């Protein structure tokens, strides 16, 4: 079975960006990259030989040192959106500080924080249905938007807890991580199943056409970092990119709603699956009342 690495096996910061069997096309692609893009190249031979370009944006230093004009961004948002975005960034900063304590080093930035994209996370959420429906949508949209340089999944899990606590202050997420040694924390097994499938869906959503080409060259499995494998036979690849974005976004939302439903069951608050969710206006008002 043809096996291809999605992240370069020698450096996991590099991810698969371009494939082609023609060396001239590979050279043409390489010279087209901007100066801030680092490149690695691998040759594969499955049903036929082909080349894969792996790319990585040059590190911009620790995330906490990223400079951006938050005041200007907030001025362009509605009052409710700005209130929620400020709280979301506070949650994110707290997670970065926690991660630095756990790992003993600051989180590196491989892109800027896209604060201006965060209102779209909120606007794309329907804010209708049960509390678990809304919380799952919020988490899914935050991850799909990928506005944060790192820790999008961890931030999404923290946002779920924060949202549900506005309905029941006693709610606490069941344990989502476990200490594997004195400096390393991993997702617990039950959470890891959702995180891995979330990453698979995100990857196929972004690059279904590229994966279709890989399949034609003989690839059947892709390996992301942390040994997360994508079985290409389990995903529909023959779609226009615009269609794939819609289809896999819907699958991703269903996954995260199911995650929240399991989380409230494990936490002992199954009634949240039937509790009406807070609207965006109600959520923002509860945040303002905390301050």
PDB file of C-alpha atoms in Angstrom, residues 54-235:
ATOM      1  CA  UNK A  54       7.299  20.293   1.632  1.00  0.00           C
ATOM      2  CA  UNK A  55       7.147  23.896   2.830  1.00  0.00           C
ATOM      3  CA  UNK A  56       7.313  25.808   6.091  1.00  0.00           C
ATOM      4  CA  UNK A  57       6.971  29.466   6.895  1.00  0.00           C
ATOM      5  CA  UNK A  58      10.060  30.799   8.605  1.00  0.00           C
ATOM      6  CA  UNK A  59       9.441  31.125  12.347  1.00  0.00           C
ATOM      7  CA  UNK A  60       8.376  34.512  13.601  1.00  0.00           C
ATOM      8  CA  UNK A  61       9.466  33.894  17.204  1.00  0.00           C
ATOM      9  CA  UNK A  62       7.293  33.234  20.264  1.00  0.00           C
ATOM     10  CA  UNK A  63       3.541  33.718  19.825  1.00  0.00           C
ATOM     11  CA  UNK A  64       3.376  35.957  22.893  1.00  0.00           C
ATOM     12  CA  UNK A  65       5.711  38.435  21.187  1.00  0.00           C
ATOM     13  CA  UNK A  66       3.494  38.881  18.107  1.00  0.00           C
ATOM     14  CA  UNK A  67       2.628  42.546  17.733  1.00  0.00           C
ATOM     15  CA  UNK A  68      -0.829  43.489  16.470  1.00  0.00           C
ATOM     16  CA  UNK A  69      -3.201  46.413  16.879  1.00  0.00           C
ATOM     17  CA  UNK A  70      -6.040  44.878  18.887  1.00  0.00           C
ATOM     18  CA  UNK A  71      -7.728  48.220  19.548  1.00  0.00           C
ATOM     19  CA  UNK A  72      -7.979  48.953  15.829  1.00  0.00           C
ATOM     20  CA  UNK A  73      -9.368  45.481  15.066  1.00  0.00           C
ATOM     21  CA  UNK A  74     -11.952  45.720  17.851  1.00  0.00           C
ATOM     22  CA  UNK A  75     -13.141  49.095  16.566  1.00  0.00           C
ATOM     23  CA  UNK A  76     -14.275  47.383  13.362  1.00  0.00           C
ATOM     24  CA  UNK A  77     -16.353  44.759  15.194  1.00  0.00           C
ATOM     25  CA  UNK A  78     -19.873  44.820  16.580  1.00  0.00           C
ATOM     26  CA  UNK A  79     -20.135  45.281  20.345  1.00  0.00           C
ATOM     27  CA  UNK A  80     -21.080  41.630  20.918  1.00  0.00           C
ATOM     28  CA  UNK A  81     -18.344  40.296  18.659  1.00  0.00           C
ATOM     29  CA  UNK A  82     -15.659  42.461  20.259  1.00  0.00           C
ATOM     30  CA  UNK A  83     -16.714  41.365  23.750  1.00  0.00           C
ATOM     31  CA  UNK A  84     -16.475  37.681  22.831  1.00  0.00           C
ATOM     32  CA  UNK A  85     -13.223  38.105  20.863  1.00  0.00           C
ATOM     33  CA  UNK A  86     -11.491  39.813  23.802  1.00  0.00           C
ATOM     34  CA  UNK A  87     -12.499  36.941  26.093  1.00  0.00           C
ATOM     35  CA  UNK A  88     -11.425  34.384  23.495  1.00  0.00           C
ATOM     36  CA  UNK A  89      -7.967  35.988  23.262  1.00  0.00           C
ATOM     37  CA  UNK A  90      -7.718  35.946  27.062  1.00  0.00           C
ATOM     38  CA  UNK A  91      -8.476  32.217  27.010  1.00  0.00           C
ATOM     39  CA  UNK A  92      -5.837  31.760  24.308  1.00  0.00           C
ATOM     40  CA  UNK A  93      -3.176  33.679  26.242  1.00  0.00           C
ATOM     41  CA  UNK A  94      -3.897  31.628  29.369  1.00  0.00           C
ATOM     42  CA  UNK A  95      -3.423  28.426  27.348  1.00  0.00           C
ATOM     43  CA  UNK A  96      -0.117  29.714  25.954  1.00  0.00           C
ATOM     44  CA  UNK A  97       1.121  30.444  29.474  1.00  0.00           C
ATOM     45  CA  UNK A  98       0.022  26.998  30.626  1.00  0.00           C
ATOM     46  CA  UNK A  99       1.709  25.358  27.630  1.00  0.00           C
ATOM     47  CA  UNK A 100       4.949  27.235  28.327  1.00  0.00           C
ATOM     48  CA  UNK A 101       4.939  25.976  31.921  1.00  0.00           C
ATOM     49  CA  UNK A 102       4.259  22.402  30.758  1.00  0.00           C
ATOM     50  CA  UNK A 103       6.841  22.355  27.971  1.00  0.00           C
ATOM     51  CA  UNK A 104       9.416  24.695  29.494  1.00  0.00           C
ATOM     52  CA  UNK A 105       9.592  26.821  26.339  1.00  0.00           C
ATOM     53  CA  UNK A 106       7.409  29.474  24.661  1.00  0.00           C
ATOM     54  CA  UNK A 107       5.102  28.455  21.815  1.00  0.00           C
ATOM     55  CA  UNK A 108       6.631  29.358  18.440  1.00  0.00           C
ATOM     56  CA  UNK A 109       4.630  31.332  15.878  1.00  0.00           C
ATOM     57  CA  UNK A 110       4.490  30.103  12.286  1.00  0.00           C
ATOM     58  CA  UNK A 111       1.878  32.680  11.274  1.00  0.00           C
ATOM     59  CA  UNK A 112       0.367  35.829  12.727  1.00  0.00           C
ATOM     60  CA  UNK A 113      -2.761  35.991  14.860  1.00  0.00           C
ATOM     61  CA  UNK A 114      -5.593  36.902  12.497  1.00  0.00           C
ATOM     62  CA  UNK A 115      -7.776  38.851  14.917  1.00  0.00           C
ATOM     63  CA  UNK A 116      -9.866  40.262  12.074  1.00  0.00           C
ATOM     64  CA  UNK A 117     -10.970  36.716  11.148  1.00  0.00           C
ATOM     65  CA  UNK A 118     -12.352  35.919  14.614  1.00  0.00           C
ATOM     66  CA  UNK A 119     -15.724  37.692  14.162  1.00  0.00           C
ATOM     67  CA  UNK A 120     -16.367  35.361  11.227  1.00  0.00           C
ATOM     68  CA  UNK A 121     -16.128  32.444  13.666  1.00  0.00           C
ATOM     69  CA  UNK A 122     -19.019  33.973  15.590  1.00  0.00           C
ATOM     70  CA  UNK A 123     -21.025  35.094  12.554  1.00  0.00           C
ATOM     71  CA  UNK A 124     -20.869  31.612  10.992  1.00  0.00           C
ATOM     72  CA  UNK A 125     -22.301  30.057  14.152  1.00  0.00           C
ATOM     73  CA  UNK A 126     -26.091  29.743  13.979  1.00  0.00           C
ATOM     74  CA  UNK A 127     -26.505  30.194  17.786  1.00  0.00           C
ATOM     75  CA  UNK A 128     -29.624  28.041  17.607  1.00  0.00           C
ATOM     76  CA  UNK A 129     -30.432  24.676  19.090  1.00  0.00           C
ATOM     77  CA  UNK A 130     -29.200  23.075  22.280  1.00  0.00           C
ATOM     78  CA  UNK A 131     -26.235  24.242  24.338  1.00  0.00           C
ATOM     79  CA  UNK A 132     -24.146  21.361  23.000  1.00  0.00           C
ATOM     80  CA  UNK A 133     -25.113  22.226  19.419  1.00  0.00           C
ATOM     81  CA  UNK A 134     -23.940  25.827  19.807  1.00  0.00           C
ATOM     82  CA  UNK A 135     -20.779  24.906  21.715  1.00  0.00           C
ATOM     83  CA  UNK A 136     -19.885  22.326  19.058  1.00  0.00           C
ATOM     84  CA  UNK A 137     -20.452  24.852  16.267  1.00  0.00           C
ATOM     85  CA  UNK A 138     -18.286  27.457  18.014  1.00  0.00           C
ATOM     86  CA  UNK A 139     -15.455  24.979  18.476  1.00  0.00           C
ATOM     87  CA  UNK A 140     -15.674  23.725  14.895  1.00  0.00           C
ATOM     88  CA  UNK A 141     -15.746  27.220  13.397  1.00  0.00           C
ATOM     89  CA  UNK A 142     -12.781  28.366  15.483  1.00  0.00           C
ATOM     90  CA  UNK A 143     -10.724  25.391  14.313  1.00  0.00           C
ATOM     91  CA  UNK A 144     -11.815  25.757  10.688  1.00  0.00           C
ATOM     92  CA  UNK A 145     -10.942  29.462  10.624  1.00  0.00           C
ATOM     93  CA  UNK A 146      -7.468  28.703  12.040  1.00  0.00           C
ATOM     94  CA  UNK A 147      -7.025  32.335  13.051  1.00  0.00           C
ATOM     95  CA  UNK A 148      -4.607  31.443  15.859  1.00  0.00           C
ATOM     96  CA  UNK A 149      -0.958  30.517  15.161  1.00  0.00           C
ATOM     97  CA  UNK A 150      -1.047  27.460  17.439  1.00  0.00           C
ATOM     98  CA  UNK A 151      -3.261  25.589  19.905  1.00  0.00           C
ATOM     99  CA  UNK A 152      -6.485  26.021  17.926  1.00  0.00           C
ATOM    100  CA  UNK A 153      -7.843  22.680  19.183  1.00  0.00           C
ATOM    101  CA  UNK A 154      -6.912  23.361  22.801  1.00  0.00           C
ATOM    102  CA  UNK A 155      -8.493  26.803  22.579  1.00  0.00           C
ATOM    103  CA  UNK A 156     -11.650  25.290  21.082  1.00  0.00           C
ATOM    104  CA  UNK A 157     -11.939  22.841  23.997  1.00  0.00           C
ATOM    105  CA  UNK A 158     -11.434  25.689  26.493  1.00  0.00           C
ATOM    106  CA  UNK A 159     -14.070  27.768  24.676  1.00  0.00           C
ATOM    107  CA  UNK A 160     -16.555  24.896  24.976  1.00  0.00           C
ATOM    108  CA  UNK A 161     -16.095  24.861  28.748  1.00  0.00           C
ATOM    109  CA  UNK A 162     -16.321  28.646  29.015  1.00  0.00           C
ATOM    110  CA  UNK A 163     -19.544  28.766  26.973  1.00  0.00           C
ATOM    111  CA  UNK A 164     -21.242  25.928  28.879  1.00  0.00           C
ATOM    112  CA  UNK A 165     -20.293  27.472  32.220  1.00  0.00           C
ATOM    113  CA  UNK A 166     -22.336  30.531  31.311  1.00  0.00           C
ATOM    114  CA  UNK A 167     -25.342  28.156  31.417  1.00  0.00           C
ATOM    115  CA  UNK A 168     -24.214  26.067  34.378  1.00  0.00           C
ATOM    116  CA  UNK A 169     -21.355  27.513  36.491  1.00  0.00           C
ATOM    117  CA  UNK A 170     -20.706  24.069  38.001  1.00  0.00           C
ATOM    118  CA  UNK A 171     -19.873  22.509  34.643  1.00  0.00           C
ATOM    119  CA  UNK A 172     -16.274  21.395  34.138  1.00  0.00           C
ATOM    120  CA  UNK A 173     -14.887  19.564  31.138  1.00  0.00           C
ATOM    121  CA  UNK A 174     -13.817  16.006  31.893  1.00  0.00           C
ATOM    122  CA  UNK A 175     -10.062  15.591  31.788  1.00  0.00           C
ATOM    123  CA  UNK A 176      -8.848  16.162  28.252  1.00  0.00           C
ATOM    124  CA  UNK A 177      -5.107  15.789  28.769  1.00  0.00           C
ATOM    125  CA  UNK A 178      -2.820  13.507  30.720  1.00  0.00           C
ATOM    126  CA  UNK A 179       0.776  13.996  31.876  1.00  0.00           C
ATOM    127  CA  UNK A 180       3.030  11.500  30.071  1.00  0.00           C
ATOM    128  CA  UNK A 181       6.198  12.671  31.823  1.00  0.00           C
ATOM    129  CA  UNK A 182       7.309  15.650  33.899  1.00  0.00           C
ATOM    130  CA  UNK A 183       7.292  18.034  30.904  1.00  0.00           C
ATOM    131  CA  UNK A 184       4.842  16.551  28.386  1.00  0.00           C
ATOM    132  CA  UNK A 185       1.048  16.471  28.214  1.00  0.00           C
ATOM    133  CA  UNK A 186      -0.967  14.581  25.622  1.00  0.00           C
ATOM    134  CA  UNK A 187      -4.665  14.373  24.793  1.00  0.00           C
ATOM    135  CA  UNK A 188      -6.470  11.613  26.655  1.00  0.00           C
ATOM    136  CA  UNK A 189      -7.450   8.614  24.540  1.00  0.00           C
ATOM    137  CA  UNK A 190     -11.157   9.472  24.234  1.00  0.00           C
ATOM    138  CA  UNK A 191     -10.365  13.066  23.190  1.00  0.00           C
ATOM    139  CA  UNK A 192      -7.554  12.012  20.899  1.00  0.00           C
ATOM    140  CA  UNK A 193      -9.982  10.127  18.634  1.00  0.00           C
ATOM    141  CA  UNK A 194     -11.856  13.372  17.964  1.00  0.00           C
ATOM    142  CA  UNK A 195      -8.721  15.506  17.599  1.00  0.00           C
ATOM    143  CA  UNK A 196      -7.164  13.107  15.091  1.00  0.00           C
ATOM    144  CA  UNK A 197     -10.326  12.896  12.992  1.00  0.00           C
ATOM    145  CA  UNK A 198     -10.652  16.676  13.156  1.00  0.00           C
ATOM    146  CA  UNK A 199      -7.128  17.003  11.755  1.00  0.00           C
ATOM    147  CA  UNK A 200      -7.879  14.457   9.034  1.00  0.00           C
ATOM    148  CA  UNK A 201     -10.988  16.356   7.956  1.00  0.00           C
ATOM    149  CA  UNK A 202      -9.139  19.679   7.991  1.00  0.00           C
ATOM    150  CA  UNK A 203      -6.316  18.273   5.896  1.00  0.00           C
ATOM    151  CA  UNK A 204      -8.556  16.628   3.285  1.00  0.00           C
ATOM    152  CA  UNK A 205     -10.736  19.758   3.166  1.00  0.00           C
ATOM    153  CA  UNK A 206      -7.754  21.934   2.277  1.00  0.00           C
ATOM    154  CA  UNK A 207      -6.023  19.602  -0.145  1.00  0.00           C
ATOM    155  CA  UNK A 208      -8.496  17.156  -1.665  1.00  0.00           C
ATOM    156  CA  UNK A 209      -7.309  17.873  -5.233  1.00  0.00           C
ATOM    157  CA  UNK A 210      -3.661  17.364  -4.323  1.00  0.00           C
ATOM    158  CA  UNK A 211      -4.593  14.115  -2.562  1.00  0.00           C
ATOM    159  CA  UNK A 212      -6.502  13.011  -5.651  1.00  0.00           C
ATOM    160  CA  UNK A 213      -3.243  13.334  -7.604  1.00  0.00           C
ATOM    161  CA  UNK A 214      -1.366  11.389  -4.937  1.00  0.00           C
ATOM    162  CA  UNK A 215      -3.985   8.646  -5.158  1.00  0.00           C
ATOM    163  CA  UNK A 216      -3.467   8.436  -8.927  1.00  0.00           C
ATOM    164  CA  UNK A 217       0.275   7.988  -8.301  1.00  0.00           C
ATOM    165  CA  UNK A 218      -0.428   5.038  -5.992  1.00  0.00           C
ATOM    166  CA  UNK A 219      -0.675   6.663  -2.543  1.00  0.00           C
ATOM    167  CA  UNK A 220      -3.271   5.155  -0.221  1.00  0.00           C
ATOM    168  CA  UNK A 221      -2.215   6.484   3.183  1.00  0.00           C
ATOM    169  CA  UNK A 222      -0.808   9.809   4.340  1.00  0.00           C
ATOM    170  CA  UNK A 223       1.007  10.152   7.640  1.00  0.00           C
ATOM    171  CA  UNK A 224       0.728  13.414   9.588  1.00  0.00           C
ATOM    172  CA  UNK A 225       2.958  14.165  12.556  1.00  0.00           C
ATOM    173  CA  UNK A 226       2.213  12.281  15.786  1.00  0.00           C
ATOM    174  CA  UNK A 227       1.588   9.173  13.615  1.00  0.00           C
ATOM    175  CA  UNK A 228      -1.894  10.338  12.561  1.00  0.00           C
ATOM    176  CA  UNK A 229      -2.702   8.449   9.364  1.00  0.00           C
ATOM    177  CA  UNK A 230      -5.201   9.472   6.698  1.00  0.00           C
ATOM    178  CA  UNK A 231      -6.640   6.562   4.726  1.00  0.00           C
ATOM    179  CA  UNK A 232      -7.347   8.145   1.352  1.00  0.00           C
ATOM    180  CA  UNK A 233      -9.790   5.370   0.471  1.00  0.00           C
ATOM    181  CA  UNK A 234     -12.147   6.603   3.226  1.00  0.00           C
ATOM    182  CA  UNK A 235     -12.580  10.140   1.869  1.00  0.00           C
TER     183      UNK A 235
END
